[in-house]
C-alpha cells in the first residue's frame, strides 16, 4: 500500500522543495513550448533532478493582446493577472511571461504581484547594452512584432535611431508581413512562417540596422538558425537566460542563509 503524503502548509514550494518558476503561457501555445524548450537547453545540467522546476499555466483563452490595446481594453491584463495569482498560490517564487506584447502592461503586472516578475523587456534592453556597449536608443535597431508592439514600441522607435524617411515608408509593409507571419505560426503553418520570416529579415537588413529584435515570441518560435546571427536579438533566449540566473542566484542565497537564534 502506498503511503499518502500528508498535507501541510509550508513556506517553501510544492512538496517542500525550493519555490519553482511560474510561467504564464498560452500566448500562444507554440511560443510557450518554445520558451520551455530553450529553458531546458540553457539549464546545461546532467541530471533530470538538476533542471529548473517550473509550473507552466497555459490557458490560451487570454484575449488577443494586440487587438485589445488597439481598442483601449485591459481585458488581457486582468486574465494574465488571474493566471499569475494562481501561480503565486501554487508556490512559485518568480513569474515569467514569454509574450512580448503582454509586457505593454508590465508596470501594472509588477505592481500587482507579490513575487518577482522577470521582466523580459527590461532584461532584453540590458542585454543589448551589455552586448553593444551602448544604450538601445543609441543603436540602429528595428523590432519586429505585433501591430501593438510596433505602434507602441516596447524597445525603441525606429525614428529614434535615425533611419530617415526610407524606413518610415517601408514600415507599413514590414508590419503587415510580420503580422501575417505571426498569424501563420498561430495557425500551424510553420514552414510558410519560417520562409516568410527569413524574407522579412532580409528586407529589414537592407536598411543596415545594427540589430533586429524578434519582438514577438511567435517569431522566436520559427526563427531557426536566424537566432545564431550576430544582428538578431531574441528576447525569448534572453528571458530563459534570466530565469536560469534567477534560479542559480536564489539557490546561492538560500545556501548562504543562516537563521538567527
CSV table of C-alpha atoms in Angstrom, one decimal:
chain,number,residue,atom,x,y,z
A,1,UNK,CA,0.0,0.0,0.0
A,2,UNK,CA,1.3,3.4,-0.9
A,3,UNK,CA,1.7,5.9,1.9
A,4,UNK,CA,-0.1,9.1,1.3
A,5,UNK,CA,2.0,12.3,1.6
A,6,UNK,CA,0.5,14.4,4.4
A,7,UNK,CA,-0.9,17.8,3.6
A,8,UNK,CA,0.7,20.7,5.4
A,9,UNK,CA,1.4,24.3,4.9
A,10,UNK,CA,5.0,25.1,4.0
A,11,UNK,CA,6.9,28.3,3.5
A,12,UNK,CA,8.7,26.6,0.6
A,13,UNK,CA,7.3,25.5,-2.7
A,14,UNK,CA,5.3,22.4,-3.7
A,15,UNK,CA,6.3,19.2,-1.7
A,16,UNK,CA,8.7,21.2,0.4
A,17,UNK,CA,11.1,22.0,-2.4
A,18,UNK,CA,12.5,25.3,-3.4
A,19,UNK,CA,9.9,27.6,-5.0
A,20,UNK,CA,9.7,26.9,-8.7
A,21,UNK,CA,9.5,29.3,-11.6
A,22,UNK,CA,6.0,30.2,-12.7
A,23,UNK,CA,5.2,30.6,-16.4
A,24,UNK,CA,2.1,32.4,-17.7
A,25,UNK,CA,1.7,30.7,-21.0
A,26,UNK,CA,-0.8,30.3,-23.8
A,27,UNK,CA,0.3,33.4,-25.7
A,28,UNK,CA,0.5,31.5,-27.9
A,29,UNK,CA,0.9,27.8,-27.2
A,30,UNK,CA,3.8,27.1,-29.6
A,31,UNK,CA,5.6,30.2,-28.3
A,32,UNK,CA,5.2,28.9,-24.7
A,33,UNK,CA,6.5,25.5,-25.8
A,34,UNK,CA,9.5,27.2,-27.5
A,35,UNK,CA,10.4,29.1,-24.3
A,36,UNK,CA,10.2,25.9,-22.2
A,37,UNK,CA,12.5,24.1,-24.7
A,38,UNK,CA,15.0,27.0,-24.6
A,39,UNK,CA,14.9,27.0,-20.8
A,40,UNK,CA,15.7,23.3,-20.7
A,41,UNK,CA,18.5,23.6,-23.2
A,42,UNK,CA,20.1,26.6,-21.3
A,43,UNK,CA,20.0,24.8,-18.0
A,44,UNK,CA,23.0,22.8,-19.0
A,45,UNK,CA,22.7,20.1,-16.4
A,46,UNK,CA,23.5,16.4,-16.5
A,47,UNK,CA,20.5,15.0,-14.5
A,48,UNK,CA,16.8,15.4,-14.6
A,49,UNK,CA,16.9,16.4,-10.9
A,50,UNK,CA,19.0,19.5,-11.6
A,51,UNK,CA,16.8,21.1,-14.1
A,52,UNK,CA,14.9,24.3,-13.2
A,53,UNK,CA,11.5,23.3,-11.8
A,54,UNK,CA,8.6,25.3,-13.2
A,55,UNK,CA,4.8,25.4,-13.2
A,56,UNK,CA,3.5,26.4,-16.6
A,57,UNK,CA,-0.1,27.5,-16.8
A,58,UNK,CA,-1.0,27.6,-20.5
A,59,UNK,CA,-4.7,28.7,-20.7
A,60,UNK,CA,-4.9,30.1,-24.2
A,61,UNK,CA,-8.3,31.8,-23.7
A,62,UNK,CA,-6.5,35.1,-23.0
A,63,UNK,CA,-7.9,37.9,-25.2
A,64,UNK,CA,-5.8,39.0,-28.2
A,65,UNK,CA,-3.3,41.4,-26.7
A,66,UNK,CA,-2.7,43.4,-29.8
A,67,UNK,CA,-6.4,43.8,-30.6
A,68,UNK,CA,-7.2,44.8,-27.0
A,69,UNK,CA,-4.5,47.5,-27.0
A,70,UNK,CA,-5.9,48.9,-30.3
A,71,UNK,CA,-9.3,49.5,-28.7
A,72,UNK,CA,-8.1,50.5,-25.3
A,73,UNK,CA,-9.2,47.3,-23.5
A,74,UNK,CA,-7.3,45.9,-20.5
A,75,UNK,CA,-9.1,42.5,-20.6
A,76,UNK,CA,-5.8,40.6,-21.3
A,77,UNK,CA,-4.2,42.3,-18.3
A,78,UNK,CA,-6.9,41.0,-16.0
A,79,UNK,CA,-6.6,37.5,-17.4
A,80,UNK,CA,-2.8,37.5,-17.2
A,81,UNK,CA,-3.0,38.5,-13.6
A,82,UNK,CA,-5.6,35.8,-12.8
A,83,UNK,CA,-3.1,33.2,-14.0
A,84,UNK,CA,-0.2,34.9,-12.3
A,85,UNK,CA,-2.1,34.9,-9.0
A,86,UNK,CA,-2.8,31.2,-9.4
A,87,UNK,CA,0.9,30.5,-9.9
A,88,UNK,CA,1.7,32.6,-6.8
A,89,UNK,CA,-0.8,30.5,-4.8
A,90,UNK,CA,0.8,27.3,-6.3
A,91,UNK,CA,4.0,28.3,-4.5
A,92,UNK,CA,6.0,29.8,-7.4
A,93,UNK,CA,8.9,32.1,-6.4
A,94,UNK,CA,9.1,34.2,-9.6
A,95,UNK,CA,6.9,34.7,-12.7
A,96,UNK,CA,8.0,34.7,-16.4
A,97,UNK,CA,5.7,35.7,-19.2
A,98,UNK,CA,7.1,34.6,-22.6
A,99,UNK,CA,5.0,37.1,-24.6
A,100,UNK,CA,6.4,40.5,-25.7
A,101,UNK,CA,3.1,42.3,-26.2
A,102,UNK,CA,1.9,41.4,-22.8
A,103,UNK,CA,4.8,43.5,-21.4
A,104,UNK,CA,3.0,46.6,-22.6
A,105,UNK,CA,1.2,46.2,-19.2
A,106,UNK,CA,4.5,45.3,-17.4
A,107,UNK,CA,4.2,48.2,-14.8
A,108,UNK,CA,0.7,47.1,-13.8
A,109,UNK,CA,1.8,43.4,-13.6
A,110,UNK,CA,4.8,44.2,-11.5
A,111,UNK,CA,2.8,46.3,-9.0
A,112,UNK,CA,0.1,43.6,-8.7
A,113,UNK,CA,2.4,40.7,-7.9
A,114,UNK,CA,3.9,39.7,-4.6
A,115,UNK,CA,6.7,37.8,-6.2
A,116,UNK,CA,9.4,38.8,-8.7
A,117,UNK,CA,8.4,39.3,-12.3
A,118,UNK,CA,11.3,38.5,-14.6
A,119,UNK,CA,10.7,41.5,-16.9
A,120,UNK,CA,11.6,40.4,-20.5
A,121,UNK,CA,11.7,43.9,-21.9
A,122,UNK,CA,14.0,45.2,-19.1
A,123,UNK,CA,16.4,42.3,-19.3
A,124,UNK,CA,16.5,42.5,-23.2
A,125,UNK,CA,17.4,46.2,-23.1
A,126,UNK,CA,20.1,45.4,-20.6
A,127,UNK,CA,21.4,42.5,-22.7
A,128,UNK,CA,21.6,44.8,-25.7
A,129,UNK,CA,23.5,47.3,-23.7
A,130,UNK,CA,25.9,44.7,-22.5
A,131,UNK,CA,26.4,43.2,-25.9
A,132,UNK,CA,26.8,46.5,-27.8
A,133,UNK,CA,28.2,48.7,-25.1
A,134,UNK,CA,25.6,51.4,-25.6
A,135,UNK,CA,22.0,52.2,-24.7
A,136,UNK,CA,19.5,50.8,-27.1
A,137,UNK,CA,18.4,54.3,-28.1
A,138,UNK,CA,21.9,54.9,-29.5
A,139,UNK,CA,21.9,51.7,-31.6
A,140,UNK,CA,20.3,51.4,-35.0
A,141,UNK,CA,17.6,48.8,-34.2
A,142,UNK,CA,14.4,47.6,-35.7
A,143,UNK,CA,11.9,45.5,-33.8
A,144,UNK,CA,9.5,43.0,-35.5
A,145,UNK,CA,6.3,42.2,-33.6
A,146,UNK,CA,2.6,42.5,-33.4
A,147,UNK,CA,0.8,45.6,-34.5
A,148,UNK,CA,0.5,46.8,-30.9
A,149,UNK,CA,4.2,46.3,-30.1
A,150,UNK,CA,5.2,48.1,-33.3
A,151,UNK,CA,2.8,51.0,-32.8
A,152,UNK,CA,3.7,51.4,-29.1
A,153,UNK,CA,7.3,50.1,-29.2
A,154,UNK,CA,8.4,48.0,-26.3
A,155,UNK,CA,12.1,48.5,-27.1
A,156,UNK,CA,12.7,51.6,-29.3
A,157,UNK,CA,11.1,53.6,-32.1
A,158,UNK,CA,13.0,53.3,-35.4
A,159,UNK,CA,12.9,57.1,-35.7
A,160,UNK,CA,15.0,57.3,-32.6
A,161,UNK,CA,17.8,55.5,-34.4
A,162,UNK,CA,18.0,58.0,-37.3
A,163,UNK,CA,16.9,55.7,-40.1
A,164,UNK,CA,15.2,58.5,-42.0
A,165,UNK,CA,12.2,58.5,-44.3
A,166,UNK,CA,13.1,55.4,-46.3
A,167,UNK,CA,12.3,53.1,-43.3
A,168,UNK,CA,9.3,55.1,-42.3
A,169,UNK,CA,7.7,54.5,-45.7
A,170,UNK,CA,8.6,50.8,-45.6
A,171,UNK,CA,7.4,50.1,-42.1
A,172,UNK,CA,3.8,49.7,-43.0
A,173,UNK,CA,4.6,46.8,-45.4
A,174,UNK,CA,7.1,45.3,-42.9
A,175,UNK,CA,4.4,45.4,-40.2
A,176,UNK,CA,1.8,43.8,-42.4
A,177,UNK,CA,4.1,41.0,-43.4
A,178,UNK,CA,5.2,40.4,-39.8
A,179,UNK,CA,1.6,40.2,-38.6
A,180,UNK,CA,0.9,37.6,-41.4
A,181,UNK,CA,3.9,35.5,-40.1
A,182,UNK,CA,2.5,35.6,-36.6
A,183,UNK,CA,-0.9,34.5,-37.8
A,184,UNK,CA,0.7,31.6,-39.7
A,185,UNK,CA,2.5,30.4,-36.6
A,186,UNK,CA,-0.7,30.5,-34.5
A,187,UNK,CA,-2.5,28.5,-37.2
A,188,UNK,CA,0.3,25.9,-37.5
A,189,UNK,CA,1.7,27.0,-40.9
A,190,UNK,CA,5.2,26.7,-39.6
A,191,UNK,CA,7.0,26.1,-42.9
A,192,UNK,CA,5.4,29.1,-44.5
A,193,UNK,CA,6.1,31.3,-41.5
A,194,UNK,CA,9.8,30.3,-41.3
A,195,UNK,CA,10.3,31.1,-45.0
A,196,UNK,CA,8.4,34.3,-44.8
A,197,UNK,CA,10.4,35.4,-41.7
A,198,UNK,CA,13.7,34.9,-43.5
A,199,UNK,CA,12.4,37.1,-46.3
A,200,UNK,CA,11.3,39.8,-44.0
A,201,UNK,CA,14.6,39.8,-42.1
A,202,UNK,CA,16.4,40.0,-45.4
A,203,UNK,CA,14.3,43.1,-46.3
A,204,UNK,CA,14.9,44.7,-43.0
A,205,UNK,CA,18.7,44.2,-43.3
A,206,UNK,CA,18.6,46.4,-46.4
A,207,UNK,CA,18.2,49.4,-44.1
A,208,UNK,CA,21.5,48.4,-42.4
A,209,UNK,CA,20.4,48.1,-38.8
A,210,UNK,CA,22.8,47.1,-36.1
A,211,UNK,CA,20.3,44.8,-34.6
A,212,UNK,CA,16.9,43.2,-35.4
A,213,UNK,CA,14.7,42.4,-32.3
A,214,UNK,CA,12.3,39.5,-32.6
A,215,UNK,CA,9.7,41.3,-30.5
A,216,UNK,CA,7.1,38.6,-30.7
A,217,UNK,CA,7.5,35.1,-29.3
A,218,UNK,CA,5.8,33.5,-32.3
A,219,UNK,CA,8.7,34.9,-34.4
A,220,UNK,CA,11.2,33.3,-31.9
A,221,UNK,CA,9.4,30.0,-32.3
A,222,UNK,CA,10.1,29.8,-36.0
A,223,UNK,CA,13.4,31.7,-36.1
A,224,UNK,CA,15.5,28.6,-36.5
A,225,UNK,CA,19.2,29.3,-37.3
A,226,UNK,CA,18.4,33.1,-37.6
A,227,UNK,CA,19.0,33.5,-33.9
A,228,UNK,CA,22.6,32.5,-34.4
A,229,UNK,CA,23.2,35.6,-36.5
A,230,UNK,CA,25.1,38.4,-34.7
A,231,UNK,CA,22.5,41.0,-35.6
A,232,UNK,CA,19.4,39.1,-34.3
A,233,UNK,CA,18.2,39.7,-30.7
A,234,UNK,CA,15.8,37.1,-29.4
A,235,UNK,CA,14.1,38.1,-26.1
A,236,UNK,CA,12.9,34.5,-25.5
A,237,UNK,CA,16.5,33.4,-25.3
A,238,UNK,CA,17.3,36.3,-23.0
A,239,UNK,CA,14.3,35.5,-20.8
A,240,UNK,CA,15.5,31.9,-20.5
A,241,UNK,CA,19.0,33.1,-19.5
A,242,UNK,CA,17.5,35.4,-16.9
A,243,UNK,CA,15.3,32.5,-15.5
A,244,UNK,CA,18.4,30.4,-15.1
A,245,UNK,CA,20.2,33.2,-13.4
A,246,UNK,CA,17.3,33.8,-11.0
A,247,UNK,CA,17.3,30.1,-10.1
A,248,UNK,CA,21.0,30.0,-9.6
A,249,UNK,CA,21.1,33.2,-7.6
A,250,UNK,CA,18.1,32.3,-5.5
A,251,UNK,CA,19.8,28.9,-4.7
A,252,UNK,CA,23.0,30.6,-3.6
A,253,UNK,CA,21.1,33.0,-1.4
A,254,UNK,CA,19.4,30.1,0.3
A,255,UNK,CA,22.6,28.2,0.8
A,256,UNK,CA,24.2,31.2,2.4
A,257,UNK,CA,21.3,31.9,4.7
A,258,UNK,CA,21.9,31.3,8.4
A,259,UNK,CA,18.9,31.7,10.7
A,260,UNK,CA,19.4,33.8,13.8
A,261,UNK,CA,18.9,32.2,17.1
